[in-house]
XYZ file of N, CA and C in Angstrom:
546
model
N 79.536 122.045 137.175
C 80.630 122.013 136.228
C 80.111 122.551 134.898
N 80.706 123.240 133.969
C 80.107 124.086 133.216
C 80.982 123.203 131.735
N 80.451 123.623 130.607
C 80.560 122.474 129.689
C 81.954 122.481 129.121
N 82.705 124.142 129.221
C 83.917 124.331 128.972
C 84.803 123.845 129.848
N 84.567 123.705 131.377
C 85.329 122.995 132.265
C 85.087 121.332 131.698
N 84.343 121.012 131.396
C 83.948 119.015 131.069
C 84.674 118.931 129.929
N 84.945 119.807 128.983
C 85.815 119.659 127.733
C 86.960 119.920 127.651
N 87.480 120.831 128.910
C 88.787 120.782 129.000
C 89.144 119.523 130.121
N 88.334 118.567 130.732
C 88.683 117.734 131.525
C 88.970 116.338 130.776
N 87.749 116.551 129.759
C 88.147 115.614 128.955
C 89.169 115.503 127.940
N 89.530 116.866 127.220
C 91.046 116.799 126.878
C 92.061 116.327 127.618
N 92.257 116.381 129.047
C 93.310 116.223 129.639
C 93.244 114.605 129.894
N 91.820 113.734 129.922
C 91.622 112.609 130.180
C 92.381 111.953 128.918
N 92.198 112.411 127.877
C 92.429 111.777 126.307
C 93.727 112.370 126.150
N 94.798 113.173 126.926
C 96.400 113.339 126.745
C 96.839 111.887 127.564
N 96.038 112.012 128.523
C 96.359 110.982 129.718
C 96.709 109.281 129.145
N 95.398 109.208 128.084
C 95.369 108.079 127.691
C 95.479 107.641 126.699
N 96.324 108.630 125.744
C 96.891 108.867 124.935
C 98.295 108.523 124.866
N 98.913 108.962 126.281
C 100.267 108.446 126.922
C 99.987 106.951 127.545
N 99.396 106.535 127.657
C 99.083 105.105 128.436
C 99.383 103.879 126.906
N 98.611 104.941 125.921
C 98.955 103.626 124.733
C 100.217 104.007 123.783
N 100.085 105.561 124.125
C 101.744 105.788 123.312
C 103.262 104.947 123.775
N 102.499 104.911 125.279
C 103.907 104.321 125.971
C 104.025 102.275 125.643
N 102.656 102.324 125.599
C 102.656 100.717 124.951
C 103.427 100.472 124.118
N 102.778 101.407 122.991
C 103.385 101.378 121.701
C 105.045 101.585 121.692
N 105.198 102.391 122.261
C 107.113 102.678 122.570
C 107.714 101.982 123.071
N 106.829 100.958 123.937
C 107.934 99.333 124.391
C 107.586 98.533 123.114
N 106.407 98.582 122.870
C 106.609 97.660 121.753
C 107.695 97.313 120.675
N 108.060 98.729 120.567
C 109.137 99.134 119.246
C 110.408 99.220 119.771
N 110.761 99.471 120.869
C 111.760 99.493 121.501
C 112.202 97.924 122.165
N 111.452 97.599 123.070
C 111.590 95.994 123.618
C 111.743 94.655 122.787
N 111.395 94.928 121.371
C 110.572 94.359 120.631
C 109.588 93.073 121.113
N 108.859 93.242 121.767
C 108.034 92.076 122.667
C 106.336 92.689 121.810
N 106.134 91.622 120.768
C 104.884 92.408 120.055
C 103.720 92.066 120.496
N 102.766 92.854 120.585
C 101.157 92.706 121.115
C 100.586 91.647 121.053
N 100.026 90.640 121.763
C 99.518 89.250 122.138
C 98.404 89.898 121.480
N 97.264 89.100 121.087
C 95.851 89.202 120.377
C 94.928 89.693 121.748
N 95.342 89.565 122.850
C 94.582 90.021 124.066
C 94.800 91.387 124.157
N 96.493 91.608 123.971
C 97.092 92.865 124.709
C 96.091 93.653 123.111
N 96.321 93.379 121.885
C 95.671 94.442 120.988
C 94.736 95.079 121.083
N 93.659 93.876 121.653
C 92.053 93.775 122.398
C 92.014 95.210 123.184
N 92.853 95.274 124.542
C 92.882 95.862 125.579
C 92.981 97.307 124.630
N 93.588 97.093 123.369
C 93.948 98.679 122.907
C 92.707 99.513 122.003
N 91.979 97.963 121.555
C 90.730 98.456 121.311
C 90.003 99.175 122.434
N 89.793 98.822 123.715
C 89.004 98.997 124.761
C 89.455 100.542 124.903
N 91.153 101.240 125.066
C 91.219 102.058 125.017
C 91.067 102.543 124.139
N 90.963 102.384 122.560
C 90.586 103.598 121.845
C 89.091 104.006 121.772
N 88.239 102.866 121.873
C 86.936 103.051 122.233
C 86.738 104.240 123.646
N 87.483 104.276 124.973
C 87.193 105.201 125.475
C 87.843 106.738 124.689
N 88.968 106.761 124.487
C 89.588 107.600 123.880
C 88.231 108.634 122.604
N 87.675 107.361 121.807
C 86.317 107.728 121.074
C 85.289 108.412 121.612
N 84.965 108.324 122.316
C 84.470 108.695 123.908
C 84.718 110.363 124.070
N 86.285 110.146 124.544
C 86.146 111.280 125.065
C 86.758 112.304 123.886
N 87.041 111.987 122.281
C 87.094 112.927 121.460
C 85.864 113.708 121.427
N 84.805 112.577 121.032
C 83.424 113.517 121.004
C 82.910 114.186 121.957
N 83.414 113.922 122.872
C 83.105 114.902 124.231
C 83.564 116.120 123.713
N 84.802 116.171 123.485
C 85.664 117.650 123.232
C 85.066 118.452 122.129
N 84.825 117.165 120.798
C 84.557 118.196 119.924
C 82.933 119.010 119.692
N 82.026 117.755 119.924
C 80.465 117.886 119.860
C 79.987 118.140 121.381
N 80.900 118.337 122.131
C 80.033 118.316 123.568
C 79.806 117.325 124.257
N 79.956 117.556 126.066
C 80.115 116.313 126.678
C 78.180 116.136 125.857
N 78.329 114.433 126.025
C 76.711 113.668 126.233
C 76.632 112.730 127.102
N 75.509 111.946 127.511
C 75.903 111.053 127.877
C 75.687 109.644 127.086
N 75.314 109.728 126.060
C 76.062 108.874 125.088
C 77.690 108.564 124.995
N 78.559 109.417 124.685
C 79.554 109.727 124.603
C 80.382 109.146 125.720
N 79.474 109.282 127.198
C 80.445 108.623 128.408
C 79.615 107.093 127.629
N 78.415 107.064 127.688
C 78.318 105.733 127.845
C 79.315 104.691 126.967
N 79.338 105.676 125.917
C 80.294 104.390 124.990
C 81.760 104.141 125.484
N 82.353 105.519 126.544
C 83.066 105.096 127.456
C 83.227 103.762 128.240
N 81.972 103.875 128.896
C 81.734 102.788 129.698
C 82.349 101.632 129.641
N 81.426 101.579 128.266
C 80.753 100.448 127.495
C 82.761 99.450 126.676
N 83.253 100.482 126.563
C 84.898 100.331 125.948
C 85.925 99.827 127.099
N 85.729 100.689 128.180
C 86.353 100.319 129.306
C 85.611 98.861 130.041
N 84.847 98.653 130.262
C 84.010 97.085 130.227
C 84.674 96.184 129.613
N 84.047 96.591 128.596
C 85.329 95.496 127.663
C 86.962 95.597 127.730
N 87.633 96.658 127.702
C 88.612 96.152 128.378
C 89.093 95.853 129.421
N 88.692 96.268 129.999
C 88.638 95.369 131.684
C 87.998 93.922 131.494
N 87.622 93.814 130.712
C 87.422 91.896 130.441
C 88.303 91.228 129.769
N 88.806 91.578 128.789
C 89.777 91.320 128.608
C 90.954 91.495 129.117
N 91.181 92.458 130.099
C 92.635 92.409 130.598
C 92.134 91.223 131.759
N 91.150 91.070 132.783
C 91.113 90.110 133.424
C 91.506 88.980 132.759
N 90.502 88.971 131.287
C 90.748 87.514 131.084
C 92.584 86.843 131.126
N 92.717 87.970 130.543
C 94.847 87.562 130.578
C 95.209 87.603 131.705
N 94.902 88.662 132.735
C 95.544 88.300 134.279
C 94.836 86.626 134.649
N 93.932 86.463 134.173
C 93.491 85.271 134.692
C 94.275 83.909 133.924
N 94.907 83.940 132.658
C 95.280 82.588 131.978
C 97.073 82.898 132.906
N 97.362 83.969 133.785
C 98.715 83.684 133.847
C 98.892 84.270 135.365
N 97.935 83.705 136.361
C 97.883 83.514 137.622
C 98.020 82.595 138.289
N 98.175 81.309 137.608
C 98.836 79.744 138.323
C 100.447 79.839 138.074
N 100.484 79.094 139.527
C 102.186 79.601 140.164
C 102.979 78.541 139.000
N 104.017 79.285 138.779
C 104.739 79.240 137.892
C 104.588 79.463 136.445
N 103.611 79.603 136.275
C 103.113 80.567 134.560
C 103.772 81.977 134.176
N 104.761 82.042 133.505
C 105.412 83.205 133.384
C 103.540 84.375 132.681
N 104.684 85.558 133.022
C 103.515 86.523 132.443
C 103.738 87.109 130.679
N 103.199 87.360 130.703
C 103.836 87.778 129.310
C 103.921 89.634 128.827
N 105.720 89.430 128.466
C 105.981 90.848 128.431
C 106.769 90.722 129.599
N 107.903 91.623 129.611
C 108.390 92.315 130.934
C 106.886 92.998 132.228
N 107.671 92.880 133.353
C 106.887 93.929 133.957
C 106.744 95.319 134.305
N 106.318 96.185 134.431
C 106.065 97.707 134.529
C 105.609 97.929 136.048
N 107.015 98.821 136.614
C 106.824 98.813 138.077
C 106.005 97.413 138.774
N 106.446 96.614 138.256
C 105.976 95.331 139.266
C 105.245 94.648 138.964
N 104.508 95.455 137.881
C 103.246 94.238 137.138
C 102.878 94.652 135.878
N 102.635 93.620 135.072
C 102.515 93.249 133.432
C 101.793 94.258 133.317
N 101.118 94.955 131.959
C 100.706 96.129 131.348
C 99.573 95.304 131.498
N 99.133 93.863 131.161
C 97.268 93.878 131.316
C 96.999 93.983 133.433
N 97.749 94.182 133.814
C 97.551 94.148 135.190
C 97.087 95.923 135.144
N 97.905 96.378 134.821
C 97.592 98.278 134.574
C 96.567 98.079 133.908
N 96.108 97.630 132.643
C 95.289 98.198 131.956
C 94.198 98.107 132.596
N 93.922 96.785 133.745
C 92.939 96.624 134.499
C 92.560 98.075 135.290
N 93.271 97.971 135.723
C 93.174 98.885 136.843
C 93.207 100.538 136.304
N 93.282 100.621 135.071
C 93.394 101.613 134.601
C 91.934 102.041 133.640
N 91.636 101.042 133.327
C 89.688 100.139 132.892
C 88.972 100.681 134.264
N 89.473 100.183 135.224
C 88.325 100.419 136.231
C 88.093 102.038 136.784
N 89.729 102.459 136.646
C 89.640 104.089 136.986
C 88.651 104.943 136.039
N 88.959 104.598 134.991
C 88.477 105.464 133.612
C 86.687 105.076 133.952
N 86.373 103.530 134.693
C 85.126 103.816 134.998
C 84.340 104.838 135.796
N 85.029 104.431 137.387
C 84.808 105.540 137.895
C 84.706 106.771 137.767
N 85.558 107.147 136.918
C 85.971 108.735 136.854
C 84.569 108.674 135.238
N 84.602 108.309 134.639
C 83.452 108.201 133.835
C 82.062 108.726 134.661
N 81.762 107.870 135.529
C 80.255 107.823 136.380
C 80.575 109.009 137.546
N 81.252 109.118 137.557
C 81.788 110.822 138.221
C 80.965 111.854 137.285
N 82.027 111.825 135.921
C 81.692 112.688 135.272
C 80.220 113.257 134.933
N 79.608 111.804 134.662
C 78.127 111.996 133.849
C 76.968 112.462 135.184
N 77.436 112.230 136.343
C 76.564 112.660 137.120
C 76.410 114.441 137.068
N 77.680 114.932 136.624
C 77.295 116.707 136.775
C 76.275 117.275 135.371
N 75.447 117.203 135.571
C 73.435 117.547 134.649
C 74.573 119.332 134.150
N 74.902 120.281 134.704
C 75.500 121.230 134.200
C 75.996 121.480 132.726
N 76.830 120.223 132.514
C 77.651 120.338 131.748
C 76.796 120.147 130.339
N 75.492 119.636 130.564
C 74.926 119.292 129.173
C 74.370 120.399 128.382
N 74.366 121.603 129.218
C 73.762 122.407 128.345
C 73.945 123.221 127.680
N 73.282 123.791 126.675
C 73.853 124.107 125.573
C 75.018 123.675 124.942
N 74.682 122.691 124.908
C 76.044 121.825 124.125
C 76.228 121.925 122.958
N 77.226 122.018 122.085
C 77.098 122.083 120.642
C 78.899 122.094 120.195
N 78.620 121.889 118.935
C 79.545 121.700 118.088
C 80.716 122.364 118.429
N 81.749 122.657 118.547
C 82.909 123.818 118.487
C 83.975 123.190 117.261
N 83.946 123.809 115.895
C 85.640 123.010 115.140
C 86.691 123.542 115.704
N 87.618 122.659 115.229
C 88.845 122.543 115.294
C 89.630 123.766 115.836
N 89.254 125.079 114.989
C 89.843 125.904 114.756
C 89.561 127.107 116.275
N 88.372 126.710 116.710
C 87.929 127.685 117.766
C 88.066 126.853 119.108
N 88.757 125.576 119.180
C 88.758 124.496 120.380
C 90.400 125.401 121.274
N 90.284 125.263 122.202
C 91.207 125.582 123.137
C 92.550 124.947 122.895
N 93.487 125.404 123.338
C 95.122 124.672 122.898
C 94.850 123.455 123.319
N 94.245 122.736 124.882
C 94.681 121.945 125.076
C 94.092 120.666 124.495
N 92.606 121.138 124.187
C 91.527 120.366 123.126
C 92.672 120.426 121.958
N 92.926 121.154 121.150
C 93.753 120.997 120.030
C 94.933 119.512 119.939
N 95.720 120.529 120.469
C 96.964 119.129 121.322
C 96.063 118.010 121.352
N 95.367 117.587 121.873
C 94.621 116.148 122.517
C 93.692 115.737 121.375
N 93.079 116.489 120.683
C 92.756 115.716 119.443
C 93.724 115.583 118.311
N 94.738 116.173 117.987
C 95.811 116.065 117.111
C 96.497 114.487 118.111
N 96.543 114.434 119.044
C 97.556 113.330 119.505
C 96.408 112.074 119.778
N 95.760 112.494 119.688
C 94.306 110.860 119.988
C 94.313 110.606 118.689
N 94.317 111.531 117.412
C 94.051 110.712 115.858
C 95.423 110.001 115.291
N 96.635 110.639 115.771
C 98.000 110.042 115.759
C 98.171 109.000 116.570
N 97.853 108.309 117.837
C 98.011 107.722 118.148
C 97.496 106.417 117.946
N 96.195 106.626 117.336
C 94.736 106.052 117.115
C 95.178 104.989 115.835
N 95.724 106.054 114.993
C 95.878 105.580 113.614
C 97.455 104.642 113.648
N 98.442 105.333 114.513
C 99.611 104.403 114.798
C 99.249 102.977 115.409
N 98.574 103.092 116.102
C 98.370 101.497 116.688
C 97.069 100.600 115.947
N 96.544 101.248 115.004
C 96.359 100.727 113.537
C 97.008 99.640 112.420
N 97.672 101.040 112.048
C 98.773 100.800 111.415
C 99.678 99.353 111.819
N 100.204 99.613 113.476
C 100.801 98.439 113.712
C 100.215 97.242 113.902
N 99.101 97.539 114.704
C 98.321 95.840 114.698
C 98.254 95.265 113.185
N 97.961 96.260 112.229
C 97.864 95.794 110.580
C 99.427 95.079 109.989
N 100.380 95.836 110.603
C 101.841 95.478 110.261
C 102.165 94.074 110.903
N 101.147 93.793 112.005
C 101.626 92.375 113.114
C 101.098 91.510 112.711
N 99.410 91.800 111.799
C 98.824 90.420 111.675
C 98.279 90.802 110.804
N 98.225 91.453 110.155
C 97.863 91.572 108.524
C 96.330 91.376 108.565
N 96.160 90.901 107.312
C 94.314 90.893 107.138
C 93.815 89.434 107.769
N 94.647 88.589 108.415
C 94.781 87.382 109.193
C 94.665 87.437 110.983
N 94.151 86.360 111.605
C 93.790 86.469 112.778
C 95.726 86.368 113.569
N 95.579 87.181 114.647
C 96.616 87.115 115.497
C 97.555 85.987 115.526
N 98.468 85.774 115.980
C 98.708 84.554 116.097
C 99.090 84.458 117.846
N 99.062 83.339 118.640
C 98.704 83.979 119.984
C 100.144 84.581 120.861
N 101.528 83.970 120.358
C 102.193 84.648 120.664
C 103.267 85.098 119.364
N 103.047 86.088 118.893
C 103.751 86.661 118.310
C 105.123 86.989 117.728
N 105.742 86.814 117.073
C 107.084 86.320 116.906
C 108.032 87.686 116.054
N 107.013 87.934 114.863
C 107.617 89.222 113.914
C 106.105 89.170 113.405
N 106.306 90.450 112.794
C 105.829 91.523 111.976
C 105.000 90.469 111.021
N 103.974 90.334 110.455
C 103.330 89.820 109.251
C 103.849 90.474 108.177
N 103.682 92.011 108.205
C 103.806 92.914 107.085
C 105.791 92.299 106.276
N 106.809 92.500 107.787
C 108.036 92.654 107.322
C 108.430 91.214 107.019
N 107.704 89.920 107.137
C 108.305 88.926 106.823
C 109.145 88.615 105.474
């Protein structure tokens, strides 16, 4: 795999999961059902991979870069267990509507463990490391473009909102309104 193929794979990984938290974010605002202190967690885990795979695109795959993948997806996959786990005794509602059949920390799991795999996929091809180097903004491919313009927008929106939900104060565990709009 050659380093321009690993950087355009990883653009398409970071549109991918880019839509995974955009679409969070769009029930959020739409459903109004606001982010549990777990579900925010889980969004850390994805922007940490998302972190991941910007620097892949822009500085070149490394394997630093997967590792902190890893290392993001780990953690959210612990945390989404931990929530599939407080709402797996029969009769414990889940929290949130469900998505095709099961709660968003049930996806995020399973969506943690893909991003692993496909991670330890990736770092095994030795090809891609070489001559690695810098490329800006301006000389990155459309689809690198697109995918880092929509990973820093998305990045900074679910910022923004966790800041609007709980302010400079810890979560509260189920969520009611806005901190910011009270």
């Amino acid at each position: 795999m050659t380093n321009n193929l690993s950087r355009q794979l990883n653009a398409l990984g970071a549109l991918a999961l880019s839509i995974v938290l955009g679409y969070a974010f769009y029930s959020q605002i739409v459903e109004s059902v606001l982010a549990c202190p777990l579900c925010l967690l889980q969004r850390v885990g994805f922007i940490a991979v998302l972190f991941g795979l910007f620097c892949n695109i822009i500085f070149g795959p490394r394997m630093v870069h997967y590792s902190g993948m890893i290392i993001g997806a780990i953690f959210g996959a612990a945390v989404a267990l931990r929530q599939m786990s407080l709402h797996v005794i029969p009769g414990t509602p889940g929290y949130g509507a469900p998505f095709l059949g099961m709660h968003f920390y049930t996806w995020a799991f399973i969506t943690f463990v893909i991003i692993i795999f496909g991670t330890a996929i990736m770092m095994a091809f030795s090809a891609q490391y070489e001559k690695v180097k810098y490329i800006p903004f301006s000389m990155q491919s459309n689809i690198a473009k697109i995918a880092i313009i929509i990973v820093i927008l998305v990045t900074v929106a679910n910022m923004l909102n966790a800041f609007a939900e709980c302010g400079p104060y810890e979560c509260p565990g189920d969520p009611v309104s806005y901190w910011l709009f009270r």
